[in-house]
Coordinates of C-alpha atoms and ligand atoms in Angstrom, one line a residue:
M1 CA -54.7 -76.7 78.1
T2 CA -57.3 -74.8 76.1
A3 CA -56.1 -71.7 74.2
V4 CA -56.5 -68.5 76.1
R5 CA -59.2 -66.3 74.7
S6 CA -58.1 -62.8 73.7
I7 CA -60.1 -59.9 75.2
P8 CA -59.5 -56.6 73.3
Q9 CA -59.2 -53.4 75.3
S10 CA -62.0 -51.9 73.2
N11 CA -64.3 -53.3 70.5
P12 CA -66.4 -50.8 68.6
G13 CA -67.7 -53.5 66.2
A14 CA -69.5 -55.2 69.1
G15 CA -71.8 -52.1 69.3
F16 CA -72.8 -52.5 65.7
F17 CA -73.7 -56.2 66.0
E18 CA -75.7 -55.7 69.1
H19 CA -78.1 -53.3 67.3
R20 CA -77.5 -54.5 63.7
A21 CA -81.0 -54.6 62.4
A22 CA -82.0 -51.1 63.7
L23 CA -78.7 -49.6 62.5
E24 CA -79.0 -51.0 59.0
Q25 CA -82.5 -49.8 58.8
A26 CA -81.6 -46.3 59.9
A27 CA -78.6 -46.2 57.6
T28 CA -80.7 -47.4 54.6
S29 CA -83.4 -44.8 55.2
A30 CA -80.9 -42.0 55.5
L31 CA -79.3 -43.1 52.3
A32 CA -82.6 -43.5 50.5
S33 CA -83.7 -40.0 51.6
G34 CA -81.5 -38.4 49.0
W35 CA -80.5 -35.7 51.5
Y36 CA -77.0 -36.2 53.1
I37 CA -75.8 -33.0 54.7
L38 CA -77.6 -31.0 57.5
G39 CA -81.1 -32.4 57.2
K40 CA -83.8 -34.0 59.3
Q41 CA -81.6 -36.6 60.9
V42 CA -79.0 -34.0 62.2
S43 CA -81.8 -31.7 63.4
A44 CA -83.6 -34.5 65.2
F45 CA -80.3 -35.8 66.7
E46 CA -79.4 -32.3 67.9
S47 CA -82.6 -31.9 69.8
E48 CA -82.5 -35.4 71.2
F49 CA -78.9 -35.1 72.3
A50 CA -79.4 -31.6 73.8
S51 CA -82.4 -32.8 75.8
Y52 CA -80.4 -35.9 77.0
I53 CA -77.5 -33.6 78.2
G54 CA -79.8 -31.0 79.7
A55 CA -78.5 -28.2 77.5
Q56 CA -80.6 -25.8 75.5
Q57 CA -79.1 -26.7 72.2
A58 CA -76.6 -29.1 70.5
V59 CA -74.9 -28.4 67.2
G60 CA -73.7 -31.5 65.2
V61 CA -70.1 -31.1 63.9
A62 CA -67.5 -33.3 62.2
N63 CA -65.5 -34.6 65.2
G64 CA -64.5 -33.8 68.8
T65 CA -61.4 -31.8 67.9
D66 CA -63.5 -29.4 65.8
A67 CA -66.1 -29.3 68.6
V68 CA -63.4 -28.0 71.1
E69 CA -62.2 -25.4 68.5
L70 CA -65.8 -24.4 67.7
C71 CA -66.6 -24.0 71.5
L72 CA -63.6 -21.6 71.7
R73 CA -64.6 -19.7 68.6
G74 CA -68.2 -19.6 69.6
C75 CA -67.2 -18.0 72.9
E76 CA -65.1 -15.4 71.0
V77 CA -61.8 -16.5 72.4
R78 CA -59.4 -14.4 70.3
P79 CA -56.0 -15.1 68.7
G80 CA -53.3 -14.8 71.3
D81 CA -55.6 -15.3 74.3
I82 CA -54.5 -17.7 77.0
V83 CA -56.5 -20.9 77.5
F84 CA -55.7 -23.1 80.4
T85 CA -56.0 -26.9 80.0
V86 CA -54.2 -30.1 81.0
S87 CA -51.3 -32.0 79.5
H88 CA -52.8 -35.4 80.5
T89 CA -55.5 -35.6 77.8
A90 CA -55.9 -36.6 74.1
V91 CA -53.7 -34.4 71.9
A92 CA -56.9 -33.2 70.3
T93 CA -57.7 -31.0 73.3
V94 CA -54.5 -28.9 72.9
A95 CA -54.5 -29.1 69.1
A96 CA -58.0 -27.5 69.1
V97 CA -56.9 -24.7 71.4
E98 CA -54.1 -23.9 68.9
R99 CA -56.4 -24.2 65.9
A100 CA -58.6 -21.6 67.5
G101 CA -55.6 -19.3 67.6
A102 CA -55.3 -19.3 71.4
V103 CA -52.2 -20.0 73.5
P104 CA -52.5 -23.1 75.7
V105 CA -51.0 -23.2 79.2
L106 CA -50.9 -26.7 80.5
V107 CA -51.8 -27.3 84.2
D108 CA -51.0 -30.4 86.3
I109 CA -53.7 -32.9 87.4
D110 CA -54.9 -34.3 90.7
S111 CA -53.2 -37.7 91.3
A112 CA -56.4 -39.5 92.5
T113 CA -58.7 -38.6 89.6
Y114 CA -56.3 -37.6 86.8
T115 CA -58.4 -34.4 86.2
L116 CA -57.3 -30.7 86.4
D117 CA -56.1 -29.8 89.8
P118 CA -57.9 -26.6 90.9
A119 CA -55.1 -25.5 93.2
R120 CA -52.6 -25.6 90.3
L121 CA -55.1 -23.8 88.1
E122 CA -55.3 -20.9 90.6
D123 CA -51.5 -20.7 90.7
A124 CA -51.3 -20.7 86.9
V125 CA -53.9 -17.9 86.7
Q126 CA -52.0 -15.8 89.2
S127 CA -48.7 -16.1 87.5
C128 CA -50.1 -15.4 84.0
R129 CA -51.9 -12.4 85.5
K130 CA -48.6 -11.0 86.9
R131 CA -47.1 -11.2 83.4
G132 CA -50.0 -9.2 82.1
Q133 CA -51.3 -11.8 79.7
R134 CA -54.9 -11.8 78.4
L135 CA -56.7 -14.7 80.0
A136 CA -59.7 -16.1 78.2
A137 CA -60.8 -19.6 79.1
V138 CA -60.3 -22.9 80.8
V139 CA -60.9 -26.2 78.9
V140 CA -61.9 -28.7 81.5
V141 CA -61.5 -32.3 80.4
H142 CA -63.8 -34.9 82.1
L143 CA -61.2 -37.6 81.7
Y144 CA -62.0 -41.4 81.5
G145 CA -65.7 -40.7 82.2
Q146 CA -65.7 -38.7 85.3
A147 CA -66.3 -35.0 85.9
A148 CA -63.5 -32.7 87.0
D149 CA -64.0 -30.8 90.2
M150 CA -66.5 -28.3 88.7
D151 CA -67.3 -26.5 91.9
A152 CA -63.7 -25.5 92.5
I153 CA -62.9 -24.8 88.9
T154 CA -66.1 -22.8 88.3
A155 CA -65.3 -20.7 91.4
I156 CA -61.8 -19.9 90.1
A157 CA -63.1 -19.1 86.6
D158 CA -65.8 -16.8 88.0
R159 CA -63.3 -15.0 90.2
H160 CA -60.9 -14.3 87.3
G161 CA -63.4 -13.9 84.5
L162 CA -62.5 -17.0 82.6
T163 CA -64.9 -18.8 80.3
V164 CA -65.4 -22.4 81.2
I165 CA -65.5 -24.9 78.3
E166 CA -66.0 -28.6 78.9
D167 CA -64.3 -31.3 76.9
C168 CA -66.8 -34.1 77.3
A169 CA -65.4 -36.4 74.7
Q170 CA -64.9 -39.2 77.3
A171 CA -67.9 -38.4 79.4
H172 CA -71.3 -38.7 77.6
G173 CA -73.8 -39.1 80.4
A174 CA -71.4 -38.6 83.3
M175 CA -72.9 -36.4 86.1
W176 CA -71.6 -33.9 88.6
R177 CA -73.9 -33.4 91.6
G178 CA -76.8 -35.0 89.6
R179 CA -76.4 -32.9 86.5
R180 CA -74.9 -34.1 83.3
V181 CA -71.5 -32.8 82.2
G182 CA -71.8 -30.6 79.1
S183 CA -74.4 -28.4 80.8
F184 CA -72.1 -26.5 83.1
G185 CA -69.7 -24.5 80.9
A186 CA -70.5 -21.7 78.4
A187 CA -70.1 -24.4 75.8
S188 CA -69.1 -28.1 75.8
A189 CA -67.6 -30.4 73.2
F190 CA -68.5 -34.1 72.5
S191 CA -66.8 -36.6 70.2
F192 CA -68.7 -39.5 68.6
Y193 CA -65.5 -41.4 67.6
P194 CA -66.4 -45.1 67.4
T195 CA -64.9 -46.1 70.8
K196 CA -66.4 -43.3 72.9
N197 CA -69.4 -44.0 75.2
L198 CA -71.7 -42.7 72.4
G199 CA -69.9 -43.7 69.2
A200 CA -70.8 -43.3 65.5
F201 CA -69.3 -45.6 62.8
G202 CA -67.0 -42.9 61.6
D203 CA -66.1 -39.4 62.9
G204 CA -68.7 -37.1 64.5
G205 CA -69.0 -34.5 67.2
A206 CA -71.3 -32.0 68.9
V207 CA -71.2 -28.7 70.7
C208 CA -73.7 -28.0 73.5
T209 CA -74.6 -24.7 74.9
N210 CA -77.3 -22.8 76.8
D211 CA -76.4 -19.5 75.1
D212 CA -78.2 -18.5 71.9
A213 CA -75.5 -16.2 70.7
I214 CA -72.8 -18.9 71.1
G215 CA -75.0 -21.5 69.4
R216 CA -75.6 -19.1 66.5
R217 CA -71.9 -18.5 66.0
V218 CA -71.1 -22.2 66.2
R219 CA -73.7 -23.0 63.6
S220 CA -72.4 -20.3 61.4
V221 CA -68.7 -21.2 61.7
R222 CA -69.4 -24.9 61.1
E223 CA -70.6 -24.0 57.6
Y224 CA -68.3 -21.5 56.0
G225 CA -69.3 -18.7 58.4
W226 CA -72.6 -18.5 56.5
Q227 CA -75.3 -16.2 57.8
E228 CA -77.5 -17.3 54.9
R229 CA -76.7 -19.7 52.0
Y230 CA -73.6 -18.6 50.1
I231 CA -73.2 -15.4 52.2
S232 CA -70.6 -15.4 54.9
S233 CA -70.6 -12.9 57.7
I234 CA -67.7 -14.4 59.7
A235 CA -64.7 -16.5 58.7
G236 CA -65.8 -20.1 58.8
M237 CA -64.8 -23.7 58.2
N238 CA -66.6 -26.9 57.1
S239 CA -67.3 -29.1 60.1
R240 CA -70.7 -30.8 59.8
L241 CA -72.2 -34.0 61.2
D242 CA -73.4 -36.3 58.3
E243 CA -77.0 -37.3 58.1
L244 CA -75.9 -41.0 57.9
H245 CA -74.0 -40.7 61.2
A246 CA -76.8 -38.7 62.9
A247 CA -79.3 -41.5 61.9
M248 CA -77.1 -44.2 63.5
L249 CA -76.5 -42.1 66.6
R250 CA -80.2 -41.7 67.0
V251 CA -80.5 -45.5 67.2
R252 CA -77.7 -45.6 69.9
L253 CA -78.6 -42.7 72.1
P254 CA -81.6 -44.4 73.8
Y255 CA -79.1 -47.1 75.0
L256 CA -76.5 -44.8 76.4
D257 CA -77.6 -44.9 80.0
Y258 CA -77.9 -48.7 79.8
D259 CA -74.5 -49.0 78.3
N260 CA -73.0 -46.7 80.9
G261 CA -74.6 -48.8 83.6
R262 CA -72.9 -51.9 82.1
R263 CA -69.6 -50.1 82.1
R264 CA -70.1 -49.2 85.8
D265 CA -71.0 -52.9 86.6
I266 CA -67.8 -54.1 84.9
A267 CA -65.8 -51.5 86.7
A268 CA -67.2 -52.6 90.1
R269 CA -66.2 -56.2 89.4
Y270 CA -62.7 -55.2 88.4
T271 CA -62.4 -53.1 91.6
A272 CA -63.6 -56.0 93.7
A273 CA -60.9 -58.2 92.2
I274 CA -58.1 -55.8 93.0
S275 CA -57.2 -56.4 96.7
T276 CA -53.8 -55.2 97.6
G277 CA -51.7 -52.1 97.1
S278 CA -49.6 -52.9 94.1
V279 CA -52.4 -52.2 91.6
V280 CA -54.4 -49.1 92.4
P281 CA -57.9 -49.0 91.1
P282 CA -59.6 -45.8 89.8
Q283 CA -61.2 -43.6 92.4
T284 CA -64.6 -41.9 91.9
R285 CA -64.7 -38.3 93.2
H286 CA -67.5 -37.6 95.6
G287 CA -70.4 -36.0 93.7
C288 CA -69.6 -37.8 90.4
T289 CA -71.5 -40.4 88.5
H290 CA -68.6 -42.0 86.6
V291 CA -69.3 -43.5 83.2
F292 CA -66.0 -45.4 82.8
H293 CA -65.0 -44.5 79.3
Q294 CA -61.8 -46.1 80.5
Y295 CA -61.0 -48.2 83.6
V296 CA -57.5 -47.0 84.5
V297 CA -55.3 -48.6 87.1
R298 CA -51.9 -47.5 88.2
S299 CA -48.9 -49.6 89.1
Q300 CA -45.2 -48.8 89.6
R301 CA -44.6 -52.0 87.6
R302 CA -47.0 -51.0 84.8
D303 CA -45.1 -52.5 81.9
A304 CA -44.6 -55.9 83.6
L305 CA -48.3 -55.9 84.6
R306 CA -49.4 -55.3 81.0
E307 CA -47.1 -58.1 79.8
F308 CA -48.5 -60.5 82.4
L309 CA -52.1 -59.6 81.5
Q310 CA -51.3 -60.1 77.8
T311 CA -50.1 -63.7 78.4
R312 CA -53.6 -64.3 79.9
G313 CA -55.3 -62.8 76.9
V314 CA -56.1 -59.5 78.5
G315 CA -55.5 -56.5 76.2
T316 CA -54.6 -53.2 77.8
G317 CA -53.9 -49.7 76.6
I318 CA -52.2 -46.5 77.9
H319 CA -54.2 -43.3 77.8
Y320 CA -51.9 -41.6 77.4
P321 CA -48.2 -42.7 77.2
V322 CA -46.6 -39.3 76.6
P323 CA -47.9 -36.0 78.1
I324 CA -48.5 -33.4 75.5
H325 CA -45.8 -31.1 76.7
K326 CA -43.3 -33.9 76.1
Q327 CA -44.4 -34.6 72.6
L328 CA -42.3 -33.6 69.6
A329 CA -44.9 -31.2 68.3
Y330 CA -45.1 -29.3 71.5
E331 CA -42.0 -29.8 73.7
G332 CA -40.1 -26.6 74.3
R333 CA -42.7 -24.6 72.4
I334 CA -45.8 -24.9 74.6
A335 CA -46.2 -23.3 78.1
T336 CA -46.7 -25.3 81.2
A337 CA -47.7 -23.9 84.6
G338 CA -44.5 -24.9 86.3
D339 CA -43.5 -28.6 86.5
L340 CA -46.2 -31.2 85.9
P341 CA -45.1 -34.0 88.2
E342 CA -48.5 -35.8 88.6
T343 CA -49.0 -35.7 84.8
E344 CA -45.6 -37.3 84.2
R345 CA -46.0 -39.9 86.9
A346 CA -49.4 -40.9 85.5
A347 CA -47.9 -41.4 82.0
R348 CA -45.4 -43.9 83.6
E349 CA -47.8 -45.8 85.8
I350 CA -51.3 -46.0 84.2
A351 CA -52.9 -48.8 82.2
S352 CA -56.4 -49.1 80.8
L353 CA -58.1 -52.5 81.2
P354 CA -60.7 -53.9 78.7
M355 CA -63.8 -51.7 78.8
F356 CA -66.8 -51.7 76.5
P357 CA -70.4 -52.5 77.3
Q358 CA -70.5 -55.8 75.4
L359 CA -67.8 -57.5 77.6
T360 CA -69.4 -60.8 78.7
P361 CA -69.4 -62.1 82.3
A362 CA -66.8 -64.7 81.2
D363 CA -64.6 -61.9 79.7
V364 CA -64.8 -60.0 83.0
D365 CA -64.0 -63.2 85.0
Q366 CA -61.0 -63.8 82.8
V367 CA -59.7 -60.2 83.5
C368 CA -60.5 -60.5 87.2
D369 CA -58.7 -63.9 87.4
A370 CA -55.7 -62.4 85.6
L371 CA -55.6 -59.5 88.1
K372 CA -55.8 -61.9 91.1
A373 CA -53.0 -64.1 89.6
W374 CA -50.8 -61.1 89.3
E375 CA -51.3 -60.3 92.9
A376 CA -50.9 -63.9 94.0
A377 CA -47.5 -63.9 92.1
G378 CA -46.5 -61.3 94.6
A379 CA -46.0 -58.6 92.1
Ligands
LIG1 C1 -61.4 -38.3 71.6 C2 -61.1 -37.1 72.2 C3 -61.1 -35.8 71.6 C4 -61.2 -35.7 70.1 O1 -62.2 -36.3 69.5 P1 -62.1 -36.7 67.9 O2 -63.6 -37.0 67.6 O3 -61.2 -37.8 67.8 O4 -61.6 -35.5 67.2 C5 -60.9 -34.7 72.3 N1 -60.7 -34.7 73.6 C6 -60.7 -35.9 74.3 C7 -60.5 -35.8 75.8 C8 -60.9 -37.1 73.6 O5 -60.8 -38.2 74.3

């Protein structure tokens, strides 16, 4: 018997080797320019990325967590304001809300798509209202590469005067009714962490907005609150995208749609291999173009499934194993909108299969064969 090939769940290095010559050239010319912070590369990337998303402007920042914080500060969410978001997300989303001084209230998700459940958001808004709390915003997370239900969420936000902020860290290029996410909210946050759909080779992020005043505030806060060099008009921070990373991102951006297409093709092949009810494939909401940052299945025998796949060389992950309201840093301290049963069930049942654009047809076959073997074993 030949040794089983190991297929990692993600592989950011593969994205480097695919475009090695162009990336090395871009990096070398950024290094040789002698200008490393907020120069031509960042400006050019900001305008190229804004036009790709369909937003009026993009602001390059240091990472996705800062991007969420800067969205909130750019929208003038104030200390103590209530900000609704989900517990089933990267810790970064909630960490950023607290960094902005706001008070997160975590709402349950919809069981089919793992994104914010609009009905539960409405309940949460009503009960915070009754308590007389100051409600400011909702941070919508487009999880795993698909848009949350923006029609319903926007309607609720409009009715109650909430600012909509999008966390697009997993959804570069995803669409809702033919428009890219990141162009709906007052401001939106992107991460260029290496494994994201558009990844740098280090940390990076961006804020997109169609509002001049928000864009101006974000630009100021990302650089010490400067209104001009050395003169701060508001309290700021340091959160800048590097020239080096911007130069590399400019090489990768033109391939984003192609890469997302490859992710969708891989997803379609996985879904076709899953035939019976014991493993539930991801569902795409009507009106969404999914970009499969992750391909997430659910199973009541999740741990056994992962072990079985591992023996066949198939790496898996869990995004995320512990809901935020159950984590040591937050449990008992952070508010939830009632119980979050779907969030807790997802954490027990989900597994992410290998997903990155450079998976080969043979890799995908191996994953599909392993899934079929699991079902044939009567699991
Ligand atoms: C990755 C991620 C972030 C944080 O991005 P960083 O660049 O790692 O700070 C925020 N929200 C979500 C949903 C993410 O997946």
